Amino acid sequence: MSEKSEQQRLSVFKTYKLYVGGKFPRSESGRVYEVTDSKGKWLANAPQSSRKDARDAVVAARKAFGGWAGATAYNRGQVLYRVAEMLEGRRAQFVHEVADAEGLSKSRAAEQVEATIDRWVWYAGWTDKIAQVVGGGNPVAGPYFNLSSPEPTGVVAVLAPQESSFLGLVSVLAPVIATGNTAVVIASERSPLPALSLGEVLATSDVPGGVVNILSGRTAEIAAPLASHQDVNAIDLAGADEVLAKELEIAAADNLKRVLRPQPVDDWTAAPGIDRLTAFLETKTVWHPTGSLGASGSSY
């Protein structure tokens, strides 16, 4: 009877959804598009996000920004490390999805997933250290303390790399949120499934809803309203081709967004450096009088 039941059992196919504001909505348009592997085999139907989905994601990111930016850097590091823990527990799932998405062998996909988890841990360790690298006391000619400290830019739109569906995605997303920004991510158009599954990990970690919002669909269609959106403070064009990047950069100039232009990456496993950590930081400088002590005029 058991053998007969197994023969008659139908597989339960996974329904992939967007991740917006800590929830899993379908696209408001009701559209989906087919996602296939490197050999053209059907894998799933992914939501095809609309302009309204993009606007909803910006609203969620803005709502979450105050709490996330106001958290201590140490706390953000703990939260990012928790994400790495959850990824480790779902390692087999991501190996399978990355192998299908990028046409890799299981062993090569496993290397990519392991590098992705390590990348999360690496950025988790930087959350309470980056201020020491890019901030500090400035020598000035006068009885003043002059202190510079980094602050997050705000809501950042991130176009994930098209060719690296998971490691590339995390390499551009993690530094954005590590420094206190919130993100609206457009997943790889051809291979969005690892990104959508990442949303499930974030939802079951300690990342507050709205800090990361993940959209799938046609990159150009979703990116256009984000580039021109007045409440988006910056945009990373990692996943845009040359023509699209130029169009988005022009649109982003309307409200003086910070723009990180596409940069060719030959090997996403290479040490990333801190360039992406500092790309979406603003520097706040504070002056404070030291005061004078005694008749000699010495100061502290």
mmCIF file of C-alpha atoms in Angstrom:
data_model
loop_
_atom_site.group_PDB
_atom_site.id
_atom_site.type_symbol
_atom_site.label_atom_id
_atom_site.label_comp_id
_atom_site.label_asym_id
_atom_site.label_seq_id
_atom_site.Cartn_x
_atom_site.Cartn_y
_atom_site.Cartn_z
ATOM 1 C CA MET A 1 0.000 0.000 0.000
ATOM 2 C CA SER A 2 2.858 2.293 0.836
ATOM 3 C CA GLU A 3 4.534 1.625 -2.529
ATOM 4 C CA LYS A 4 1.252 2.269 -4.359
ATOM 5 C CA SER A 5 0.768 5.555 -2.496
ATOM 6 C CA GLU A 6 4.237 6.681 -3.488
ATOM 7 C CA GLN A 7 3.551 5.878 -7.136
ATOM 8 C CA GLN A 8 0.325 7.885 -7.117
ATOM 9 C CA ARG A 9 1.724 10.845 -5.208
ATOM 10 C CA LEU A 10 1.998 14.151 -7.083
ATOM 11 C CA SER A 11 4.931 16.458 -6.447
ATOM 12 C CA VAL A 12 4.214 19.731 -4.660
ATOM 13 C CA PHE A 13 5.614 22.479 -6.863
ATOM 14 C CA LYS A 14 6.941 25.570 -5.152
ATOM 15 C CA THR A 15 5.148 28.863 -5.746
ATOM 16 C CA TYR A 16 7.647 31.707 -5.890
ATOM 17 C CA LYS A 17 6.470 35.114 -4.708
ATOM 18 C CA LEU A 18 7.852 38.593 -4.280
ATOM 19 C CA TYR A 19 9.204 39.725 -0.920
ATOM 20 C CA VAL A 20 7.936 43.194 0.016
ATOM 21 C CA GLY A 21 7.575 44.699 3.480
ATOM 22 C CA GLY A 22 8.244 41.365 5.154
ATOM 23 C CA LYS A 23 5.380 39.694 3.273
ATOM 24 C CA PHE A 24 5.094 37.522 0.176
ATOM 25 C CA PRO A 25 2.680 39.101 -2.307
ATOM 26 C CA ARG A 26 2.104 38.074 -5.878
ATOM 27 C CA SER A 27 2.583 40.806 -8.446
ATOM 28 C CA GLU A 28 -0.387 43.183 -8.308
ATOM 29 C CA SER A 29 -0.651 42.747 -12.069
ATOM 30 C CA GLY A 30 -1.143 39.003 -11.708
ATOM 31 C CA ARG A 31 1.564 38.399 -14.309
ATOM 32 C CA VAL A 32 4.170 35.640 -14.216
ATOM 33 C CA TYR A 33 6.902 34.550 -16.594
ATOM 34 C CA GLU A 34 8.575 31.212 -17.197
ATOM 35 C CA VAL A 35 11.997 30.577 -15.707
ATOM 36 C CA THR A 36 14.055 27.861 -17.378
ATOM 37 C CA ASP A 37 17.427 26.274 -16.721
ATOM 38 C CA SER A 38 20.463 26.564 -18.987
ATOM 39 C CA LYS A 39 19.060 23.811 -21.221
ATOM 40 C CA GLY A 40 15.619 25.376 -21.576
ATOM 41 C CA LYS A 41 13.871 23.075 -19.097
ATOM 42 C CA TRP A 42 11.005 24.738 -17.193
ATOM 43 C CA LEU A 43 11.802 25.389 -13.527
ATOM 44 C CA ALA A 44 9.018 27.644 -12.233
ATOM 45 C CA ASN A 45 6.780 30.602 -12.927
ATOM 46 C CA ALA A 46 8.203 33.729 -11.310
ATOM 47 C CA PRO A 47 6.179 36.865 -10.558
ATOM 48 C CA GLN A 48 6.569 39.574 -13.168
ATOM 49 C CA SER A 49 6.633 42.766 -11.117
ATOM 50 C CA SER A 50 4.909 45.924 -12.236
ATOM 51 C CA ARG A 51 5.613 49.611 -11.651
ATOM 52 C CA LYS A 52 3.166 49.540 -8.754
ATOM 53 C CA ASP A 53 5.074 46.676 -7.153
ATOM 54 C CA ALA A 54 8.206 48.831 -7.404
ATOM 55 C CA ARG A 55 6.440 51.778 -5.758
ATOM 56 C CA ASP A 56 5.079 49.534 -2.990
ATOM 57 C CA ALA A 57 8.584 48.252 -2.337
ATOM 58 C CA VAL A 58 9.912 51.818 -1.995
ATOM 59 C CA VAL A 59 7.168 52.644 0.527
ATOM 60 C CA ALA A 60 8.112 49.558 2.566
ATOM 61 C CA ALA A 61 11.821 50.388 2.403
ATOM 62 C CA ARG A 62 11.239 53.981 3.519
ATOM 63 C CA LYS A 63 9.072 52.853 6.416
ATOM 64 C CA ALA A 64 11.782 50.476 7.617
ATOM 65 C CA PHE A 65 14.674 52.897 7.165
ATOM 66 C CA GLY A 66 14.404 54.804 10.455
ATOM 67 C CA GLY A 67 14.497 51.742 12.657
ATOM 68 C CA TRP A 68 17.235 49.985 10.692
ATOM 69 C CA ALA A 69 19.475 53.043 10.386
ATOM 70 C CA GLY A 70 18.909 53.795 14.068
ATOM 71 C CA ALA A 71 19.941 50.323 15.209
ATOM 72 C CA THR A 72 23.451 49.952 16.563
ATOM 73 C CA ALA A 73 26.093 48.755 14.144
ATOM 74 C CA TYR A 74 26.737 45.813 16.465
ATOM 75 C CA ASN A 75 23.080 44.798 16.271
ATOM 76 C CA ARG A 76 23.084 44.984 12.471
ATOM 77 C CA GLY A 77 26.113 42.708 12.482
ATOM 78 C CA GLN A 78 24.277 40.182 14.635
ATOM 79 C CA VAL A 79 21.288 40.273 12.287
ATOM 80 C CA LEU A 80 23.450 39.710 9.212
ATOM 81 C CA TYR A 81 25.223 36.838 10.923
ATOM 82 C CA ARG A 82 21.835 35.286 11.674
ATOM 83 C CA VAL A 83 21.061 35.396 7.947
ATOM 84 C CA ALA A 84 24.273 33.453 7.303
ATOM 85 C CA GLU A 85 23.202 30.874 9.885
ATOM 86 C CA MET A 86 19.854 30.416 8.147
ATOM 87 C CA LEU A 87 21.517 30.135 4.742
ATOM 88 C CA GLU A 88 23.781 27.437 6.111
ATOM 89 C CA GLY A 89 20.739 25.471 7.225
ATOM 90 C CA ARG A 90 19.194 25.682 3.747
ATOM 91 C CA ARG A 91 22.436 25.092 1.894
ATOM 92 C CA ALA A 92 21.167 22.063 -0.056
ATOM 93 C CA GLN A 93 18.200 24.008 -1.440
ATOM 94 C CA PHE A 94 20.375 26.838 -2.686
ATOM 95 C CA VAL A 95 22.926 24.462 -4.211
ATOM 96 C CA HIS A 96 20.093 22.920 -6.236
ATOM 97 C CA GLU A 97 18.679 26.314 -7.297
ATOM 98 C CA VAL A 98 22.053 27.821 -8.214
ATOM 99 C CA ALA A 99 23.038 24.720 -10.196
ATOM 100 C CA ASP A 100 19.810 24.969 -12.224
ATOM 101 C CA ALA A 101 19.992 28.744 -12.590
ATOM 102 C CA GLU A 102 23.565 28.946 -13.801
ATOM 103 C CA GLY A 103 24.085 25.567 -15.442
ATOM 104 C CA LEU A 104 26.703 24.494 -12.909
ATOM 105 C CA SER A 105 27.630 21.095 -11.585
ATOM 106 C CA LYS A 106 26.510 20.342 -8.040
ATOM 107 C CA SER A 107 30.080 20.690 -6.738
ATOM 108 C CA ARG A 108 30.607 24.028 -8.483
ATOM 109 C CA ALA A 109 27.232 25.293 -7.272
ATOM 110 C CA ALA A 110 28.149 24.211 -3.740
ATOM 111 C CA GLU A 111 31.294 26.337 -3.964
ATOM 112 C CA GLN A 112 29.201 29.321 -5.026
ATOM 113 C CA VAL A 113 26.748 28.861 -2.154
ATOM 114 C CA GLU A 114 29.527 28.444 0.395
ATOM 115 C CA ALA A 115 31.203 31.597 -0.914
ATOM 116 C CA THR A 116 27.848 33.397 -0.609
ATOM 117 C CA ILE A 117 27.407 32.392 3.024
ATOM 118 C CA ASP A 118 30.985 33.437 3.773
ATOM 119 C CA ARG A 119 30.290 36.776 2.080
ATOM 120 C CA TRP A 120 27.368 37.396 4.474
ATOM 121 C CA VAL A 121 29.625 36.653 7.436
ATOM 122 C CA TRP A 122 32.316 38.959 6.040
ATOM 123 C CA TYR A 123 29.933 41.910 5.748
ATOM 124 C CA ALA A 124 28.420 41.110 9.156
ATOM 125 C CA GLY A 125 31.859 41.655 10.615
ATOM 126 C CA TRP A 126 32.217 45.051 8.947
ATOM 127 C CA THR A 127 29.072 46.670 10.347
ATOM 128 C CA ASP A 128 30.768 48.038 13.478
ATOM 129 C CA LYS A 129 34.167 48.629 11.888
ATOM 130 C CA ILE A 130 33.510 50.698 8.779
ATOM 131 C CA ALA A 131 33.021 53.881 10.832
ATOM 132 C CA GLN A 132 36.536 53.510 12.181
ATOM 133 C CA VAL A 133 37.934 53.324 8.661
ATOM 134 C CA VAL A 134 36.063 56.194 7.026
ATOM 135 C CA GLY A 135 35.346 58.360 10.078
ATOM 136 C CA GLY A 136 37.370 59.915 12.877
ATOM 137 C CA GLY A 137 38.667 63.109 14.407
ATOM 138 C CA ASN A 138 39.940 65.864 12.099
ATOM 139 C CA PRO A 139 42.742 68.268 13.076
ATOM 140 C CA VAL A 140 41.519 71.871 12.919
ATOM 141 C CA ALA A 141 43.092 75.260 13.677
ATOM 142 C CA GLY A 142 41.019 76.253 16.676
ATOM 143 C CA PRO A 143 39.662 75.121 20.039
ATOM 144 C CA TYR A 144 37.211 72.619 18.543
ATOM 145 C CA PHE A 145 36.537 68.934 18.299
ATOM 146 C CA ASN A 146 35.875 68.144 14.631
ATOM 147 C CA LEU A 147 34.454 64.675 14.147
ATOM 148 C CA SER A 148 33.358 62.957 10.935
ATOM 149 C CA SER A 149 31.124 59.891 10.992
ATOM 150 C CA PRO A 150 29.410 57.896 8.216
ATOM 151 C CA GLU A 151 25.641 57.691 7.942
ATOM 152 C CA PRO A 152 23.472 55.637 5.567
ATOM 153 C CA THR A 153 22.195 57.310 2.411
ATOM 154 C CA GLY A 154 18.621 55.976 2.656
ATOM 155 C CA VAL A 155 16.604 53.797 0.277
ATOM 156 C CA VAL A 156 18.837 52.127 -2.314
ATOM 157 C CA ALA A 157 17.601 50.433 -5.502
ATOM 158 C CA VAL A 158 19.830 47.492 -6.406
ATOM 159 C CA LEU A 159 19.907 45.870 -9.838
ATOM 160 C CA ALA A 160 21.350 42.439 -9.069
ATOM 161 C CA PRO A 161 23.954 41.015 -11.471
ATOM 162 C CA GLN A 162 22.378 39.046 -14.288
ATOM 163 C CA GLU A 163 24.983 36.296 -14.549
ATOM 164 C CA SER A 164 25.618 35.531 -10.863
ATOM 165 C CA SER A 165 22.197 34.762 -9.429
ATOM 166 C CA PHE A 166 23.210 34.264 -5.794
ATOM 167 C CA LEU A 167 26.818 35.176 -4.976
ATOM 168 C CA GLY A 168 26.629 38.298 -7.141
ATOM 169 C CA LEU A 169 23.260 39.204 -5.607
ATOM 170 C CA VAL A 170 24.544 38.961 -2.044
ATOM 171 C CA SER A 171 27.753 40.783 -2.960
ATOM 172 C CA VAL A 172 25.765 43.879 -3.965
ATOM 173 C CA LEU A 173 22.959 43.596 -1.393
ATOM 174 C CA ALA A 174 24.818 42.842 1.855
ATOM 175 C CA PRO A 175 26.987 45.991 1.886
ATOM 176 C CA VAL A 176 23.918 48.171 1.316
ATOM 177 C CA ILE A 177 22.081 46.929 4.391
ATOM 178 C CA ALA A 178 25.225 46.413 6.488
ATOM 179 C CA THR A 179 25.726 50.162 6.562
ATOM 180 C CA GLY A 180 22.135 50.935 7.593
ATOM 181 C CA ASN A 181 20.432 51.515 4.244
ATOM 182 C CA THR A 182 17.275 49.725 3.141
ATOM 183 C CA ALA A 183 17.063 48.089 -0.266
ATOM 184 C CA VAL A 184 14.738 47.406 -3.173
ATOM 185 C CA VAL A 185 16.344 44.598 -5.162
ATOM 186 C CA ILE A 186 15.605 43.603 -8.739
ATOM 187 C CA ALA A 187 16.617 39.958 -9.073
ATOM 188 C CA SER A 188 18.423 38.552 -12.103
ATOM 189 C CA GLU A 189 15.841 38.529 -14.888
ATOM 190 C CA ARG A 190 16.846 35.139 -16.280
ATOM 191 C CA SER A 191 17.638 33.465 -12.939
ATOM 192 C CA PRO A 192 15.482 35.010 -10.185
ATOM 193 C CA LEU A 193 14.732 31.905 -8.118
ATOM 194 C CA PRO A 194 17.721 32.012 -5.709
ATOM 195 C CA ALA A 195 16.898 35.664 -4.970
ATOM 196 C CA LEU A 196 13.239 34.899 -4.274
ATOM 197 C CA SER A 197 14.261 32.056 -1.977
ATOM 198 C CA LEU A 198 16.605 34.458 -0.185
ATOM 199 C CA GLY A 199 13.481 36.431 0.725
ATOM 200 C CA GLU A 200 12.225 33.374 2.613
ATOM 201 C CA VAL A 201 15.487 33.257 4.565
ATOM 202 C CA LEU A 202 15.305 36.958 5.400
ATOM 203 C CA ALA A 203 11.708 36.567 6.601
ATOM 204 C CA THR A 204 12.742 33.851 9.058
ATOM 205 C CA SER A 205 15.838 35.691 10.250
ATOM 206 C CA ASP A 206 15.928 38.825 12.388
ATOM 207 C CA VAL A 207 15.887 41.263 9.443
ATOM 208 C CA PRO A 208 12.954 43.663 9.998
ATOM 209 C CA GLY A 209 10.308 43.645 7.276
ATOM 210 C CA GLY A 210 10.967 46.262 4.620
ATOM 211 C CA VAL A 211 14.742 46.414 5.088
ATOM 212 C CA VAL A 212 15.122 44.209 2.016
ATOM 213 C CA ASN A 213 12.454 43.994 -0.688
ATOM 214 C CA ILE A 214 12.942 41.608 -3.616
ATOM 215 C CA LEU A 215 11.249 41.958 -7.006
ATOM 216 C CA SER A 216 11.477 39.704 -10.032
ATOM 217 C CA GLY A 217 10.552 40.386 -13.622
ATOM 218 C CA ARG A 218 11.840 42.469 -16.527
ATOM 219 C CA THR A 219 14.797 44.471 -15.239
ATOM 220 C CA ALA A 220 14.261 47.462 -17.518
ATOM 221 C CA GLU A 221 10.552 47.679 -16.696
ATOM 222 C CA ILE A 222 11.068 47.660 -12.914
ATOM 223 C CA ALA A 223 14.231 49.765 -12.864
ATOM 224 C CA ALA A 224 12.760 52.721 -14.745
ATOM 225 C CA PRO A 225 10.278 53.800 -12.027
ATOM 226 C CA LEU A 226 12.887 53.201 -9.333
ATOM 227 C CA ALA A 227 15.466 55.389 -11.068
ATOM 228 C CA SER A 228 13.010 58.273 -11.350
ATOM 229 C CA HIS A 229 11.372 57.756 -7.940
ATOM 230 C CA GLN A 230 11.759 60.825 -5.743
ATOM 231 C CA ASP A 231 11.987 58.767 -2.549
ATOM 232 C CA VAL A 232 14.838 56.542 -3.750
ATOM 233 C CA ASN A 233 18.156 58.007 -2.631
ATOM 234 C CA ALA A 234 20.618 55.863 -4.571
ATOM 235 C CA ILE A 235 20.832 53.157 -7.209
ATOM 236 C CA ASP A 236 23.339 50.403 -7.934
ATOM 237 C CA LEU A 237 23.346 49.576 -11.649
ATOM 238 C CA ALA A 238 25.285 46.300 -11.342
ATOM 239 C CA GLY A 239 22.722 44.342 -13.359
ATOM 240 C CA ALA A 240 22.165 46.875 -16.158
ATOM 241 C CA ASP A 241 23.701 46.731 -19.605
ATOM 242 C CA GLU A 242 25.397 49.790 -21.093
ATOM 243 C CA VAL A 243 22.288 51.200 -22.786
ATOM 244 C CA LEU A 244 19.968 50.692 -19.814
ATOM 245 C CA ALA A 245 22.558 52.034 -17.380
ATOM 246 C CA LYS A 246 22.800 55.295 -19.316
ATOM 247 C CA GLU A 247 19.003 55.721 -19.376
ATOM 248 C CA LEU A 248 18.708 55.032 -15.664
ATOM 249 C CA GLU A 249 21.561 57.364 -14.797
ATOM 250 C CA ILE A 250 19.824 60.203 -16.619
ATOM 251 C CA ALA A 251 16.549 59.457 -14.805
ATOM 252 C CA ALA A 252 18.361 59.265 -11.455
ATOM 253 C CA ALA A 253 19.780 62.764 -11.902
ATOM 254 C CA ASP A 254 16.340 64.284 -11.365
ATOM 255 C CA ASN A 255 16.614 64.053 -7.583
ATOM 256 C CA LEU A 256 20.418 63.834 -7.417
ATOM 257 C CA LYS A 257 20.548 60.143 -6.560
ATOM 258 C CA ARG A 258 23.859 58.550 -5.789
ATOM 259 C CA VAL A 259 24.620 56.247 -8.728
ATOM 260 C CA LEU A 260 27.011 53.314 -8.710
ATOM 261 C CA ARG A 261 27.772 52.548 -12.337
ATOM 262 C CA PRO A 262 28.143 48.962 -13.607
ATOM 263 C CA GLN A 263 31.575 47.551 -12.918
ATOM 264 C CA PRO A 264 32.697 44.379 -14.718
ATOM 265 C CA VAL A 265 33.493 41.582 -12.268
ATOM 266 C CA ASP A 266 35.448 38.607 -13.579
ATOM 267 C CA ASP A 267 35.285 36.606 -10.373
ATOM 268 C CA TRP A 268 32.633 37.219 -7.719
ATOM 269 C CA THR A 269 34.512 34.955 -5.299
ATOM 270 C CA ALA A 270 37.419 37.420 -5.116
ATOM 271 C CA ALA A 271 37.768 39.560 -1.985
ATOM 272 C CA PRO A 272 35.280 42.421 -2.431
ATOM 273 C CA GLY A 273 37.066 45.174 -0.536
ATOM 274 C CA ILE A 274 35.074 47.995 1.068
ATOM 275 C CA ASP A 275 34.145 50.011 -2.015
ATOM 276 C CA ARG A 276 30.514 48.900 -1.930
ATOM 277 C CA LEU A 277 30.317 49.553 1.804
ATOM 278 C CA THR A 278 31.324 53.177 1.291
ATOM 279 C CA ALA A 279 29.358 53.714 -1.943
ATOM 280 C CA PHE A 280 26.112 54.472 -0.127
ATOM 281 C CA LEU A 281 27.349 56.328 2.932
ATOM 282 C CA GLU A 282 27.166 60.034 3.640
ATOM 283 C CA THR A 283 29.675 61.778 5.894
ATOM 284 C CA LYS A 284 28.392 63.898 8.770
ATOM 285 C CA THR A 285 30.898 66.312 10.320
ATOM 286 C CA VAL A 286 30.260 67.868 13.718
ATOM 287 C CA TRP A 287 32.119 70.809 15.291
ATOM 288 C CA HIS A 288 32.136 71.233 19.067
ATOM 289 C CA PRO A 289 34.041 73.808 21.116
ATOM 290 C CA THR A 290 36.575 72.316 23.482
ATOM 291 C CA GLY A 291 36.386 75.197 25.979
ATOM 292 C CA SER A 292 39.267 76.734 27.907
ATOM 293 C CA LEU A 293 40.609 75.725 31.295
ATOM 294 C CA GLY A 294 42.201 78.282 33.594
ATOM 295 C CA ALA A 295 44.099 81.492 32.945
ATOM 296 C CA SER A 296 46.630 79.741 30.738
ATOM 297 C CA GLY A 297 43.920 79.111 28.119
ATOM 298 C CA SER A 298 44.700 75.423 27.828
ATOM 299 C CA SER A 299 41.899 73.256 26.525
ATOM 300 C CA TYR A 300 40.860 69.641 26.825
#
